[in-house]
PDB file of C-alpha atoms in Angstrom:
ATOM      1  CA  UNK A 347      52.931 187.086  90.267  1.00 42.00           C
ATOM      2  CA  UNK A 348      51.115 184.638  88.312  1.00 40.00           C
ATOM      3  CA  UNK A 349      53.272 184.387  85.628  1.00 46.00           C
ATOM      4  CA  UNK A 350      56.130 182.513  87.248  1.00 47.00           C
ATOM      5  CA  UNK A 351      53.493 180.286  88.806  1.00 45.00           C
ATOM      6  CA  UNK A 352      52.376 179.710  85.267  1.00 51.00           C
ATOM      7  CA  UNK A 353      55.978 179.239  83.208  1.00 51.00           C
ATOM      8  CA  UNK A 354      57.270 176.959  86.488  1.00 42.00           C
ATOM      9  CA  UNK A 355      53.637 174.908  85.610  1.00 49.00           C
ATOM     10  CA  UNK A 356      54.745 174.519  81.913  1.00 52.00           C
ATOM     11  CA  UNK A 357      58.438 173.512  83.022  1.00 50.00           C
ATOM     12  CA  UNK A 358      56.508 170.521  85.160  1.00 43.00           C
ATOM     13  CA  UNK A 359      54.324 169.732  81.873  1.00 47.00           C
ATOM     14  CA  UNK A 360      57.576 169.427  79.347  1.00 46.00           C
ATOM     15  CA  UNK A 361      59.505 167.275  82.131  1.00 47.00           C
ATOM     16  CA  UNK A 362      56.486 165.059  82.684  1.00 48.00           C
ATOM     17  CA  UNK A 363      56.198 165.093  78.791  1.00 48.00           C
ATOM     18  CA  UNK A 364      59.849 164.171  78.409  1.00 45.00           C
ATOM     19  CA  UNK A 365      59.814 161.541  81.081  1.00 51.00           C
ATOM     20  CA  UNK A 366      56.537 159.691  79.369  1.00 52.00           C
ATOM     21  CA  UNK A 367      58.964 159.655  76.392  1.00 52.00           C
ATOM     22  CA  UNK A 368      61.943 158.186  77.761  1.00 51.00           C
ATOM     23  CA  UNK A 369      59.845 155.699  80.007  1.00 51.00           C
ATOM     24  CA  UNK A 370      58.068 154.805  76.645  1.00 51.00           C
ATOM     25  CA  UNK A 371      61.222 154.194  74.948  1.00 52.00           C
ATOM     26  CA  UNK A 372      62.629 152.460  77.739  1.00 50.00           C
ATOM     27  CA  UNK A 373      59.923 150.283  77.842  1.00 51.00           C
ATOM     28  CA  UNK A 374      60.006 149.478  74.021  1.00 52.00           C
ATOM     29  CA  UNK A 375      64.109 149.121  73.955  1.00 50.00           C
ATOM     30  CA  UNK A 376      62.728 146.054  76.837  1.00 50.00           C
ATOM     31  CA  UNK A 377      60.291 144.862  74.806  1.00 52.00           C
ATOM     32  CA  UNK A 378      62.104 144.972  71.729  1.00 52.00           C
ATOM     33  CA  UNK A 379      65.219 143.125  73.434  1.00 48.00           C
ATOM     34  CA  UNK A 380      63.096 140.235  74.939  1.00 52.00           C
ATOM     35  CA  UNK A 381      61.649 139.733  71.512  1.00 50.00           C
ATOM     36  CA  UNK A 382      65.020 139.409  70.163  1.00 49.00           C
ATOM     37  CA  UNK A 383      66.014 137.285  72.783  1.00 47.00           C
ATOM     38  CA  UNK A 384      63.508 134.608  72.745  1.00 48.00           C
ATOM     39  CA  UNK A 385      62.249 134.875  68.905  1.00 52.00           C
ATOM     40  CA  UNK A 386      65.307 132.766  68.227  1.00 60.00           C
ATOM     41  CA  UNK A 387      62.760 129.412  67.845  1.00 75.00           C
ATOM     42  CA  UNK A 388      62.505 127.922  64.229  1.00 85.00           C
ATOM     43  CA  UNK A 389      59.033 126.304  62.895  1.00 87.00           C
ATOM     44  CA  UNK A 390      59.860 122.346  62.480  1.00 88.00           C
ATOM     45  CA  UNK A 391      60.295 121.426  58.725  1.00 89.00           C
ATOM     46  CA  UNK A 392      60.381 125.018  57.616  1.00 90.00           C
ATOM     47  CA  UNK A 393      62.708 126.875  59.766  1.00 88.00           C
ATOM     48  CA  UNK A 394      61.271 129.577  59.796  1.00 89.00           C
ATOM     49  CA  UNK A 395      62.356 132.121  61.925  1.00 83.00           C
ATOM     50  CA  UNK A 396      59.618 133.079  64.723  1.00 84.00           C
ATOM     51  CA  UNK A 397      58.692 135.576  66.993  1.00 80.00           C
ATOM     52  CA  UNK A 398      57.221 133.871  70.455  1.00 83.00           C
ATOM     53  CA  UNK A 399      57.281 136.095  73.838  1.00 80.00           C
ATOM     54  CA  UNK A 400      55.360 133.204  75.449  1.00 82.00           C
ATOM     55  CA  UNK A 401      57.015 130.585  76.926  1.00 86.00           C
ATOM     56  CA  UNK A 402      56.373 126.621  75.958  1.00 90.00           C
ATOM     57  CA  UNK A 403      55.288 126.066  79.660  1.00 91.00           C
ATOM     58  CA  UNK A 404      52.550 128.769  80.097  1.00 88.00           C
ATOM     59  CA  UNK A 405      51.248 127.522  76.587  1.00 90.00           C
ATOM     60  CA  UNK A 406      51.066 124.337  77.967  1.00 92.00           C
ATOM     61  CA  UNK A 407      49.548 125.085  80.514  1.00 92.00           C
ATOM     62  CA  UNK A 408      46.666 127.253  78.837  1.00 90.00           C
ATOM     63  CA  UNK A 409      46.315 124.456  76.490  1.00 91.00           C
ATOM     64  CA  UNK A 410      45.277 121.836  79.274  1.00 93.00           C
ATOM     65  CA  UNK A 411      43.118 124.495  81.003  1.00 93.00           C
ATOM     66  CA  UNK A 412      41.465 124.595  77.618  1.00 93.00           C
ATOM     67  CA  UNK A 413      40.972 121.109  77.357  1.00 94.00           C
ATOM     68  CA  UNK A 414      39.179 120.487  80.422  1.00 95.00           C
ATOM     69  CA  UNK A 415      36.966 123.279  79.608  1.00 94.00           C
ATOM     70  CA  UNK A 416      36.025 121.619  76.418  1.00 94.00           C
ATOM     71  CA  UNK A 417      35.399 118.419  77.732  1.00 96.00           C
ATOM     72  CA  UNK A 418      33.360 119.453  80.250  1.00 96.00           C
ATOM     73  CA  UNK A 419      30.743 121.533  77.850  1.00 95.00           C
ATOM     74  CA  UNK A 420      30.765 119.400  74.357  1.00 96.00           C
ATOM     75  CA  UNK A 421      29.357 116.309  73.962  1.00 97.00           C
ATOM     76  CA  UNK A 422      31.521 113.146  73.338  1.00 97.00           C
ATOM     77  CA  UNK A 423      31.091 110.227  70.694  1.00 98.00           C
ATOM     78  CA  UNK A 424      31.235 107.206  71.880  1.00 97.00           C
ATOM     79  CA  UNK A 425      30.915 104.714  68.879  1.00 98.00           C
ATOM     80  CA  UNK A 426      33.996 102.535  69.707  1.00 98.00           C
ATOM     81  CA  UNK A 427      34.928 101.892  65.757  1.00 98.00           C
ATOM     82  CA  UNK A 428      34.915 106.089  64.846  1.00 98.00           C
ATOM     83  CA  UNK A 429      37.381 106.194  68.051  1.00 98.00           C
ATOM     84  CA  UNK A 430      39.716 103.507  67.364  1.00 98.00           C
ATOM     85  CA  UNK A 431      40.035 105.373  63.780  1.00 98.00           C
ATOM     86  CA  UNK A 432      40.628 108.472  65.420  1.00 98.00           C
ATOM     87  CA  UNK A 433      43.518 107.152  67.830  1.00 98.00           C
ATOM     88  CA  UNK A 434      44.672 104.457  65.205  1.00 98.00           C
ATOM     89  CA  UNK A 435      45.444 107.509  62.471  1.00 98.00           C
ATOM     90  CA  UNK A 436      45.790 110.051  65.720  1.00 98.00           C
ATOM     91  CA  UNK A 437      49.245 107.904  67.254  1.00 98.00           C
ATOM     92  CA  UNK A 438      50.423 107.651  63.906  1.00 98.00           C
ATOM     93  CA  UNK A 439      50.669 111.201  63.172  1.00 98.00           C
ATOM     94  CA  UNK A 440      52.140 111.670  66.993  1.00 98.00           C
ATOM     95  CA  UNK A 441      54.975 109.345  66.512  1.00 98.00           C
ATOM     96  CA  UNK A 442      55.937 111.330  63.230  1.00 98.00           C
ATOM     97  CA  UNK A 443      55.559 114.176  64.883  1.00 97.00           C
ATOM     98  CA  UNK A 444      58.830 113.126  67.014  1.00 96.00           C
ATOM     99  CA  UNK A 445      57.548 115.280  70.288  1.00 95.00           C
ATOM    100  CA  UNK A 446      57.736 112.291  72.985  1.00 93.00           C
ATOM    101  CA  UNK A 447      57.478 115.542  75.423  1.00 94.00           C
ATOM    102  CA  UNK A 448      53.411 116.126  74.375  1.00 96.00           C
ATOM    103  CA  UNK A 449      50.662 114.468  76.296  1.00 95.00           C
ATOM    104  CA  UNK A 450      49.201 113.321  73.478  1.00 98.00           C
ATOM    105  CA  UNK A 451      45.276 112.836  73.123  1.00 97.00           C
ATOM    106  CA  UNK A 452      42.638 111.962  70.812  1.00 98.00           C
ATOM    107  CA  UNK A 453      38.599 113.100  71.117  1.00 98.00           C
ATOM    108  CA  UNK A 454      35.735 112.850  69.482  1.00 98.00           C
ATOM    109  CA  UNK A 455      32.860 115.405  69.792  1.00 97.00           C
ATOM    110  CA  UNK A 456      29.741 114.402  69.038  1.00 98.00           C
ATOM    111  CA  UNK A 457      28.813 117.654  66.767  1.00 96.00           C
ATOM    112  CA  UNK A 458      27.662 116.774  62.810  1.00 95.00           C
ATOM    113  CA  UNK A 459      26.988 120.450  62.539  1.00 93.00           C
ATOM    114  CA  UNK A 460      30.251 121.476  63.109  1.00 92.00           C
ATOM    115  CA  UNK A 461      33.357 120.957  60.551  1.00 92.00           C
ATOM    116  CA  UNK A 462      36.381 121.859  62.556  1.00 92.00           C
ATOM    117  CA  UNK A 463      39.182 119.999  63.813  1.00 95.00           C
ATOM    118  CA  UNK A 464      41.952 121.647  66.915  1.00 94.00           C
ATOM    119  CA  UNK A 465      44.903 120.513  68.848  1.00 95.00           C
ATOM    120  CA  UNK A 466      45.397 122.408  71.713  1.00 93.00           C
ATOM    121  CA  UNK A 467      49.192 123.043  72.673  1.00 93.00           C
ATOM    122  CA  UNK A 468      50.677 120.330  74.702  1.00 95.00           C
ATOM    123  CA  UNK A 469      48.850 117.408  71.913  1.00 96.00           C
ATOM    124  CA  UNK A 470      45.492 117.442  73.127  1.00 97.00           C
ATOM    125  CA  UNK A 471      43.727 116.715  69.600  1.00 97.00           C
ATOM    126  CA  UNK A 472      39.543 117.027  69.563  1.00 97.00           C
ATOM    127  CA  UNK A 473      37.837 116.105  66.123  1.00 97.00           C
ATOM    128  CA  UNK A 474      34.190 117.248  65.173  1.00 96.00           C
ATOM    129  CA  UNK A 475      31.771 113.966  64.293  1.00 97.00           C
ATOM    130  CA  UNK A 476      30.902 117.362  61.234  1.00 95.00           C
ATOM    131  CA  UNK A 477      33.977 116.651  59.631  1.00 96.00           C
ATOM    132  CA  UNK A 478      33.998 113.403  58.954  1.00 97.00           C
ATOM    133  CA  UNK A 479      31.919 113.433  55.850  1.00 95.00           C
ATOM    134  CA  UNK A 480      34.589 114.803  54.621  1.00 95.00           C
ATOM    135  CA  UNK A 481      37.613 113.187  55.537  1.00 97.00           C
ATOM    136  CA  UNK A 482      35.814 109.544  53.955  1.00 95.00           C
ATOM    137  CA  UNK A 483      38.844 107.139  55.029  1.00 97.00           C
ATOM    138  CA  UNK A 484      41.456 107.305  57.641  1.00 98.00           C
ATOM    139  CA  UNK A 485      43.885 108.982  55.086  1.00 98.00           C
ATOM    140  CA  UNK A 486      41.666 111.693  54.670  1.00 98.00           C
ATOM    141  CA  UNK A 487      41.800 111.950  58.598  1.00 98.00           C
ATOM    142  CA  UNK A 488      45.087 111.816  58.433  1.00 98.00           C
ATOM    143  CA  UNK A 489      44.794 114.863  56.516  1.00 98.00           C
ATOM    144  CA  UNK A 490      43.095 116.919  59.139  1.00 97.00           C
ATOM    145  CA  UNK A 491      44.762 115.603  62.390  1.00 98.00           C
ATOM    146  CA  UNK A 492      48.402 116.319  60.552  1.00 98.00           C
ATOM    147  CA  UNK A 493      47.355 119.760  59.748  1.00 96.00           C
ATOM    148  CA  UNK A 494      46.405 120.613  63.235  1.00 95.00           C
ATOM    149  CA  UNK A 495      49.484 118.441  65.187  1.00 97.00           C
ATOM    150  CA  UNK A 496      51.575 120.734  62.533  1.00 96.00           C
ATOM    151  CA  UNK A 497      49.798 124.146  64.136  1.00 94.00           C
ATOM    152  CA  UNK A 498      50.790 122.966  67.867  1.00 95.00           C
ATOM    153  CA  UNK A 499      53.899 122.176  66.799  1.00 96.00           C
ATOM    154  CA  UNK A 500      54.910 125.278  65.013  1.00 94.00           C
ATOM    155  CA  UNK A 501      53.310 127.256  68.222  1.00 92.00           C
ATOM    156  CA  UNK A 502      51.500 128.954  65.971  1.00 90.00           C
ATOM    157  CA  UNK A 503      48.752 130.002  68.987  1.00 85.00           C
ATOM    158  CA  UNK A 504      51.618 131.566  70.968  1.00 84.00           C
ATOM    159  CA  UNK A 505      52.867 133.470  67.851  1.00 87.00           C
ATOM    160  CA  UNK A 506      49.566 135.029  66.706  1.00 84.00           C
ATOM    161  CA  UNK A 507      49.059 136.030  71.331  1.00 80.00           C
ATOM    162  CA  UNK A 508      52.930 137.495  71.148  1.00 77.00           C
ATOM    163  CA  UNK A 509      51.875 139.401  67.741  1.00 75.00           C
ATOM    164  CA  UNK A 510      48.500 140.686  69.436  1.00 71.00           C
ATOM    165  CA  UNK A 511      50.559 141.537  72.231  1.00 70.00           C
ATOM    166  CA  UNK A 512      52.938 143.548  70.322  1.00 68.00           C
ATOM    167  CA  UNK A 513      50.352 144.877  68.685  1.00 62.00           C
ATOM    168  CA  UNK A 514      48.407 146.392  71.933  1.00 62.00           C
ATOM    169  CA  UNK A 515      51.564 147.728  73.307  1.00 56.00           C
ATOM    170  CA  UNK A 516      52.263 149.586  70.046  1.00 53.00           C
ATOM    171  CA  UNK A 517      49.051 151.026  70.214  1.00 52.00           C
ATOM    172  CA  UNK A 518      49.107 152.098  74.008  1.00 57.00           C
ATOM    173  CA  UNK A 519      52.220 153.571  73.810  1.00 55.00           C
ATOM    174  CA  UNK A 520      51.406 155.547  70.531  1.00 49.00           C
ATOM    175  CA  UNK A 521      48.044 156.717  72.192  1.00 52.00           C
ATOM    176  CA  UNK A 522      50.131 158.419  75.032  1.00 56.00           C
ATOM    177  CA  UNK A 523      52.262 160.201  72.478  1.00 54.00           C
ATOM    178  CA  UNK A 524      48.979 161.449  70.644  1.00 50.00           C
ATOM    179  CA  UNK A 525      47.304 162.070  74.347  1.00 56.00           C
ATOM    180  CA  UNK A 526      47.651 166.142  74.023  1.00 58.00           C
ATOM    181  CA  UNK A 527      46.085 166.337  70.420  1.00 59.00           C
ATOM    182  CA  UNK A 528      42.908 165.655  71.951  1.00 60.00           C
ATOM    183  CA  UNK A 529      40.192 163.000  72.195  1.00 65.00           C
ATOM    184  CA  UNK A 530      39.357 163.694  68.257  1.00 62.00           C
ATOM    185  CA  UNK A 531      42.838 162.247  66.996  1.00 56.00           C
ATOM    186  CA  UNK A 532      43.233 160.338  69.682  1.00 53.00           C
ATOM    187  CA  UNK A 533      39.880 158.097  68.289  1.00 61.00           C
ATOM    188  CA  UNK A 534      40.811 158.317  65.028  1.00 58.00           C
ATOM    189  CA  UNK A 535      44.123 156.908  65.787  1.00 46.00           C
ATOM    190  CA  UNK A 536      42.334 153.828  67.397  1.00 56.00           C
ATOM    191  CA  UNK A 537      40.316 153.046  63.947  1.00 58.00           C
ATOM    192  CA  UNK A 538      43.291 153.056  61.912  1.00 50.00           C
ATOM    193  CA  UNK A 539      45.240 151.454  63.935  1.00 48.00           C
ATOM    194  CA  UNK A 540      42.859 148.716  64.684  1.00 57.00           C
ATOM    195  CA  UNK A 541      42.499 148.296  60.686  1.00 53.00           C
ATOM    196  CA  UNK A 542      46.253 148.814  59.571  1.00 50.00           C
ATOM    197  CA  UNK A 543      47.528 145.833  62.088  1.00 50.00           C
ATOM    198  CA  UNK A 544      44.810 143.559  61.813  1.00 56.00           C
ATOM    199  CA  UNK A 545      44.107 143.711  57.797  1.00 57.00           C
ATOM    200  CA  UNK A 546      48.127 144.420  57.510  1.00 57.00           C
ATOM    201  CA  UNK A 547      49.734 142.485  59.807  1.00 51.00           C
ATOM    202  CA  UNK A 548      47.489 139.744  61.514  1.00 52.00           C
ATOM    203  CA  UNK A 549      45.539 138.376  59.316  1.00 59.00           C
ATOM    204  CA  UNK A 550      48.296 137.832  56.211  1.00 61.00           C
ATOM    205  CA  UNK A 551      49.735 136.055  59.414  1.00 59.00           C
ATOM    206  CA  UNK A 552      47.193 133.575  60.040  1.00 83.00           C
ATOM    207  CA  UNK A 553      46.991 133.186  56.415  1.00 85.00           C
ATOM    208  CA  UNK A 554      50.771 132.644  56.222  1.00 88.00           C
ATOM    209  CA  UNK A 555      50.532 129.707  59.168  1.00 91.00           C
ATOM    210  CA  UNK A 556      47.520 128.063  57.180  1.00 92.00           C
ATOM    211  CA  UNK A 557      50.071 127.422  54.085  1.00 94.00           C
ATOM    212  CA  UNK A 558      52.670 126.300  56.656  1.00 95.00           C
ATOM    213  CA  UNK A 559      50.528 124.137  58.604  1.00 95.00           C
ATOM    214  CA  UNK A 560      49.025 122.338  55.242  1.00 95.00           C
ATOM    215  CA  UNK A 561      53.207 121.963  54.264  1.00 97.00           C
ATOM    216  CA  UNK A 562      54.030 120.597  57.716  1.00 97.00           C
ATOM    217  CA  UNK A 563      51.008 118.250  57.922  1.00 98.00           C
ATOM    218  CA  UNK A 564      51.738 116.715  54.818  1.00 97.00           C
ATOM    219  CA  UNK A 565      55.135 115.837  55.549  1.00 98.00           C
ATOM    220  CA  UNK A 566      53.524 114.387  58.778  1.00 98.00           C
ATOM    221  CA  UNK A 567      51.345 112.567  57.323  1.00 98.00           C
ATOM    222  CA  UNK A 568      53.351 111.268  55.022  1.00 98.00           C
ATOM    223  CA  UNK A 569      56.225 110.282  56.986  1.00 97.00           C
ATOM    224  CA  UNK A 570      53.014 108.265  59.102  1.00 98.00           C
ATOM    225  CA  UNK A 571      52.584 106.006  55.830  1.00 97.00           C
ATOM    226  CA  UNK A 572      49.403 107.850  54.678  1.00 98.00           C
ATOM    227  CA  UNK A 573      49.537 109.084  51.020  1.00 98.00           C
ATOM    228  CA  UNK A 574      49.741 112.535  50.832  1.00 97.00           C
ATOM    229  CA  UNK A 575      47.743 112.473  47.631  1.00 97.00           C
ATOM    230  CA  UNK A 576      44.575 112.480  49.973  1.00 96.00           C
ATOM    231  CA  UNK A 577      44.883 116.019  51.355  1.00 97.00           C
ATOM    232  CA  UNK A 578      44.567 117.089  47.591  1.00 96.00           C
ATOM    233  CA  UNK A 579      40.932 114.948  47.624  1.00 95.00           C
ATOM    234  CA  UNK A 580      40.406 115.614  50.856  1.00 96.00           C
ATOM    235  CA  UNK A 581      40.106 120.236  50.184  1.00 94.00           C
ATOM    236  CA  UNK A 582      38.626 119.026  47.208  1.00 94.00           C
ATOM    237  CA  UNK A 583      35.382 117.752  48.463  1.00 93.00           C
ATOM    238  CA  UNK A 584      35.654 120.734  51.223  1.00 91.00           C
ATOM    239  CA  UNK A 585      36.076 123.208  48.033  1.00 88.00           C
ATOM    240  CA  UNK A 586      33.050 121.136  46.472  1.00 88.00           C
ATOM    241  CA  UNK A 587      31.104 121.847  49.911  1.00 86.00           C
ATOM    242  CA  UNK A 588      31.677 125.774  49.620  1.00 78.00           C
ATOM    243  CA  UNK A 589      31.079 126.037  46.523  1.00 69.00           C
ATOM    244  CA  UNK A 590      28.293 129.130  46.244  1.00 63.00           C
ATOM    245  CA  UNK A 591      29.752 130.864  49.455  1.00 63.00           C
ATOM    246  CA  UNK A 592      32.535 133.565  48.256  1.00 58.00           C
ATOM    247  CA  UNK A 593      35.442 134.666  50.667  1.00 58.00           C
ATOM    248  CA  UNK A 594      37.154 137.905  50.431  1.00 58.00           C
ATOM    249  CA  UNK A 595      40.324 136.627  50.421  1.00 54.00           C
ATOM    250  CA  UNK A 596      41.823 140.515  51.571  1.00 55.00           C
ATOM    251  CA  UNK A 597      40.015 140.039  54.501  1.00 58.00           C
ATOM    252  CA  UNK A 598      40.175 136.058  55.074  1.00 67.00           C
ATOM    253  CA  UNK A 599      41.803 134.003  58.390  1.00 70.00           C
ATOM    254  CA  UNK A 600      42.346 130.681  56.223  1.00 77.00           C
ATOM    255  CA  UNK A 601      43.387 130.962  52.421  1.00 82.00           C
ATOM    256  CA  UNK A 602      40.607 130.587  49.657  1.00 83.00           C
ATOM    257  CA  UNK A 603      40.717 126.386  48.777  1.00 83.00           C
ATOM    258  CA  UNK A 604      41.812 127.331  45.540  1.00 87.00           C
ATOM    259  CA  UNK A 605      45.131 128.942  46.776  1.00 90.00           C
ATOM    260  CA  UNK A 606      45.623 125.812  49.134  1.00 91.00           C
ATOM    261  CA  UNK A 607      45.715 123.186  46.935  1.00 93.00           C
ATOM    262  CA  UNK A 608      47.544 125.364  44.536  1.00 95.00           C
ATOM    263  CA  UNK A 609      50.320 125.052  47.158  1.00 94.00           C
ATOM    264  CA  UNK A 610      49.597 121.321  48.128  1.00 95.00           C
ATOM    265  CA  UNK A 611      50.529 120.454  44.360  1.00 96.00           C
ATOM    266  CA  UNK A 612      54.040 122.376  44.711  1.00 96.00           C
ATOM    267  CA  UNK A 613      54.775 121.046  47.217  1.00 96.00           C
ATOM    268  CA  UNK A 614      53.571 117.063  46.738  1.00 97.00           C
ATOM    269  CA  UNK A 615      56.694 115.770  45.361  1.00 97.00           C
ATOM    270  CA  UNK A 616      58.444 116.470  48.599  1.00 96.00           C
ATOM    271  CA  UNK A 617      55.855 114.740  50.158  1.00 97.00           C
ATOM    272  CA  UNK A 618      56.243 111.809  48.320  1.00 97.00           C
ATOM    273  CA  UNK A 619      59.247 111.532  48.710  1.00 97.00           C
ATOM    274  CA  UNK A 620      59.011 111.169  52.775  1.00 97.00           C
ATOM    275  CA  UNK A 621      56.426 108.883  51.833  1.00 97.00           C
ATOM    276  CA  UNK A 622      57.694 106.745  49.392  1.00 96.00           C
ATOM    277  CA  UNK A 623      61.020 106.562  51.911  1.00 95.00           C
ATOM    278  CA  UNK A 624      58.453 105.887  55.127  1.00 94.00           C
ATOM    279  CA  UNK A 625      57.010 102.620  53.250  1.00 92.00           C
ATOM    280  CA  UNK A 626      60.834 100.755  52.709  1.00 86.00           C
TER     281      UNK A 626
END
């Protein structure tokens, strides 16, 4: 008697098994589908072809969310000539940037330590006080704040979320397959995984929008009237600063200064071009 109990049991199993499959398909045929649909965006000046599942609104949105939390946690500088720089060079940049649509802003935080530079998505722009040992001169600025307009414009935030996303559906979906091989391959599956897309896929990625944010940002900056000969001095001085501190480029976010300016001098008489037409 228990027999048929048993072999109707393993006729539920293979059906369940069969339906995880087809609802996994299914849901990757969606996935898959709305990717197509709404990766048709192009980067500005490149043209790149790019694959965004987030729409400009939400990114927006998380952008001035993020801004409010910044400003109400760092500390702001206040010296009245460092932030009529910072706008002066800042509104340039903006107007080249052609995106009357962004709610642009400019801020200065008050951190020497710290030698970063953002813009949030929607033009919010903050500036570390840290960087500006570096930057010298307002073309050197220029520098910085074209780079980072050129990430918010290219959306490269919402690229790198849709590839994480992407990334942690492949992986959920592939765990469910592996699910009756047992906890043992189930864990191992997690540590390649996790290695294969991040050292495979996401960081050449981020490495990938560095090189296109430097292009776009010069062509910004140019087309603002600032020589783009300074970003060439400018990763100079910040190759100068590193110098001593090694980077395993496999393994790297940003691209080894080196490989940067390597492309910056490629690319330079375009550059000059845009800025030798923005001064007539």
């Amino acid at each position: 008697m228990m027999r048929p109990l048993k072999g109707l049991r393993n006729s539920f199993q293979a059906k369940e098994s069969v339906d995880k499959m087809a609802l996994l398909r299914a849901i990757f045929c969606v996935l898959f589908l709305g990717a197509f649909l709404v990766s048709c965006a192009k980067a500005p000046i490149t043209g790149r072809t790019q694959l965004i599942l987030i729409s400009p609104e939400a990114e927006k949105g998380l952008g001035l969310k993020t801004a409010q939390e910044i400003l109400g946690k760092e500390p702001i500088e206040h010296d009245p000539a460092l932030n009529a720089m910072l706008i002066r060079v800042g509104s340039r940049i903006a107007k080249a940037a052609g995106r009357p649509d962004f709610e642009w802003e400019f801020h200065l935080i008050k951190r020497d330590d710290v030698v970063n530079a953002f813009c949030l998505p929607g033009g919010k722009v903050f500036v570390y006080t840290g960087v500006l040992k570096y930057t010298k001169d307002e073309c050197g600025l220029a520098t910085v704040i074209g780079h980072e307009v050129a990430h918010a414009l290219a959306r490269h935030g919402a690229e790198r979320m849709s590839l994480a996303l992407l990334s942690q559906v492949g992986e959920t979906a592939l765990e469910a397959t592996l699910s009756s091989q047992g906890p043992q391959t189930v864990q191992t599956f997690r540590m390649l995984y996790g290695l294969v897309s991040n050292v495979g896929v996401i960081l050449p990625y981020s490495r990938k929008q560095e090189f296109e944010a430097d292009y776009i940002g010069l062509m910004l900056m140019a087309q603002a009237g600032y020589n783009p000969m300074c970003a060439l001095s400018f990763w100079e001085r910040m190759k100068k600063a590193q110098s001593g501190r090694p980077i395993i480029y496999f393994l790297a976010t940003h691209p080894t200064d080196e490989a940067r300016i390597e492309r910056l001098r490629m690319v330079l008489p375009r550059a000059m071009e845009r800025y030798n037409s923005a001064l007539k």
